[in-house]
Structure formats: structure tokens, C-alpha cells
Amino acid sequence: MEEPQKDVTAAPKETFGWDRLKRLYRGEEYLLERDLCLKMSKTSFICGFVVGGLTTKRDAEQRFDNYAVGKKFLNRRDAFRRRNDFRMLMFLKNGFKMGFRACVLTGSVMVLTTHTTIFRDYFSPLYFPIYSGFSAFLMHRACGIFAFPLGLYGQIQALSLGLTTGAVVSGLTWLYALGHDKSINDAYILFRNDYEKELTIRNEEERKIMRLMKDEKLYLRSTAFKRLKEIEEQQLLNSVEDRDDVDESSDKPAGAKKQVDAKKTPPASAPPATSVAVEKSSRV
């Protein structure tokens, strides 16, 4: 006898981890994970750029003084201008270098944490310490992003620093969950839903443009923006015309309404002649 075949039902599309990751890169929706990765990377680059440029100001001045020894300038104004040019050049160079490293470090931590959360559909407080320590260890080993000595001792220091900073961020998530009296995963889902609602409201126009580009197969954002404005103006004109029609119907005089009602109502039927004759004979 053949064994009865078991009914195998396919899982919903969004239950697979890879499908959820693809949904992150479709760009059709505003998601917490994508927005956090972009914002944190930009913020870390700006902070690293400013800090890296300011911390190398003294070194830049010392290098210029060493370079200017034995040099002859046209006048004091020429020397002052060359000094400022060298300061600006070193500020941009060192600031961009530090900003790029900070962006890579922070962005890698955020990308790994958010992608793991989406793939597993579960948020754990261990993600931040693990990925932060791992990224700090690799970055220091590759390019020495921190002011730690090279070698094994410096790598251990970088690893411990990454674990510490990740543990602090995990502690903040634990406090947020404690304030809402939920588990960390449930608190993360609550925060994600609230954040995505506010993000969708703030970017309503952007969402309309993306939907219009997909529906009408427009490739240029400027063309989609113009098309969206035309549609909104047409809808506004239609709504104004409908409102005018309603106002005109409501402003008609009462007499005209009564005449219309009188025309609509049929006349009352006359009483039959036999009944009238009977009444007259009874009176006589």
C-alpha cells in the first residue's frame, strides 16, 4: 500500500528571511532598518570629519612651521595665506579620512545588526556587542582606526572597546523595553511600528512619487514630480467644481422648490358623480 501523501502548504512569502531582506532593498516602503543605516552612517561621517579635522590642527601648524624654515615669502600676508591654505588642506584630508573610517565602522555595525534582525525576524540585545566588537577588531587590524598600539595588545583593546560600546547600546534597548513593560523583541517591534508610521507620514510625497514612477514607468524623478503636481491640481479643480454645484443646489429659493414639488405631485382625483347626486337627493 502506498503511504498517504502529506499536504505540504507553502509558507507565506514574508516568512522567509531572504524575502524579508529583498523587501528591504525594494525601496517601495519606508522601513526602520534602512533609514537607521543611512542616518547613522551620515551622522558618523559628519562627526568623524569634524573631529578628525580639529584634532589634527596642531600637527598641521607644526608641519607648516617645519616646512617654512628657510623659506622666503613675499610678505606677511603671503605667509598668512599659505598657512591658512595648508590648514584647510590638512583639515579636509584628515577629516575625510577619519569620517570615512567612522562611517564604515558605524555602518557595518548597523548593517549587520539590522540584517540579522530582519533575517531571523527576532531582535536580541547580544547583536550590538558582538558586531561592534567584531567590527572594531577588524577595523583596527586593517587600518588602525583607534589610538591603540599595533599588535595583539592593541587589537584586544579595540575588541574590548567595541564590546563596551555595544553593551551600552544594548542597555539602552533594555531600558526602553523595561519602560514599556515588554520583552526586548516586543519593544523593538513596537518601536519599529511607531517609527515607520511617523516616517511614512513625513515622506508621504516621496512615497507618491515612487508609486507614480512605478505605475507609469517613469525613470526621471523630476518628470514624476511634475506629473504628480498636475494630478493634484486636476483633483483640486474637480473638488472645487463639485463644491460649486452643491452650493448652487442649496442656494435655490423656497418658492422655486415649492413649484417644483407641486409639479412633481399629481393632482387629486375628483369625487364620482353618483355620490354627488345621492347627497343632493337626501338633502331634498
Short mmCIF file of N, CA and C in Angstrom, two decimals, residues 3 5 23 35 39 68 89 101 103 128 142 158 210 230 235 277:
data_model
loop_
_atom_site.label_atom_id
_atom_site.label_comp_id
_atom_site.label_asym_id
_atom_site.label_seq_id
_atom_site.Cartn_x
_atom_site.Cartn_y
_atom_site.Cartn_z
N GLU A 3 1.76 4.92 0.95
CA GLU A 3 1.54 5.78 2.11
C GLU A 3 0.80 7.03 1.67
N GLN A 5 -0.02 10.71 1.05
CA GLN A 5 0.84 11.88 0.91
C GLN A 5 0.36 12.98 1.85
N ARG A 23 12.84 42.63 0.50
CA ARG A 23 11.88 43.71 0.75
C ARG A 23 12.58 44.96 1.26
N ASP A 35 16.37 53.19 7.08
CA ASP A 35 16.52 54.59 7.48
C ASP A 35 17.58 54.75 8.55
N LYS A 39 20.96 57.05 8.16
CA LYS A 39 21.14 58.20 9.06
C LYS A 39 22.36 58.04 9.95
N ALA A 68 58.26 75.81 6.66
CA ALA A 68 58.56 77.21 6.37
C ALA A 68 59.95 77.64 6.82
N LEU A 89 43.75 72.47 3.89
CA LEU A 89 44.03 71.22 3.19
C LEU A 89 44.17 70.05 4.15
N ARG A 101 36.40 56.36 8.00
CA ARG A 101 36.58 55.22 8.89
C ARG A 101 35.43 55.10 9.88
N CYS A 103 32.40 56.19 9.42
CA CYS A 103 31.21 55.77 8.66
C CYS A 103 31.23 54.26 8.41
N PHE A 128 24.36 43.95 19.21
CA PHE A 128 25.22 45.14 19.23
C PHE A 128 26.60 44.85 19.81
N ALA A 142 42.96 46.31 10.31
CA ALA A 142 43.16 46.69 8.91
C ALA A 142 43.84 48.05 8.77
N ALA A 158 40.94 47.25 21.13
CA ALA A 158 39.87 47.62 20.21
C ALA A 158 38.66 46.72 20.37
N MET A 210 7.37 57.77 -5.78
CA MET A 210 7.87 56.43 -6.08
C MET A 210 6.78 55.54 -6.67
N GLU A 230 0.61 67.90 -11.51
CA GLU A 230 -0.51 68.01 -12.44
C GLU A 230 -1.73 67.23 -11.95
N GLN A 235 -7.14 67.21 -9.44
CA GLN A 235 -8.03 66.78 -8.37
C GLN A 235 -8.58 67.97 -7.60
N ALA A 277 -74.87 63.10 -6.65
CA ALA A 277 -76.32 63.07 -6.86
C ALA A 277 -77.05 62.50 -5.65
#
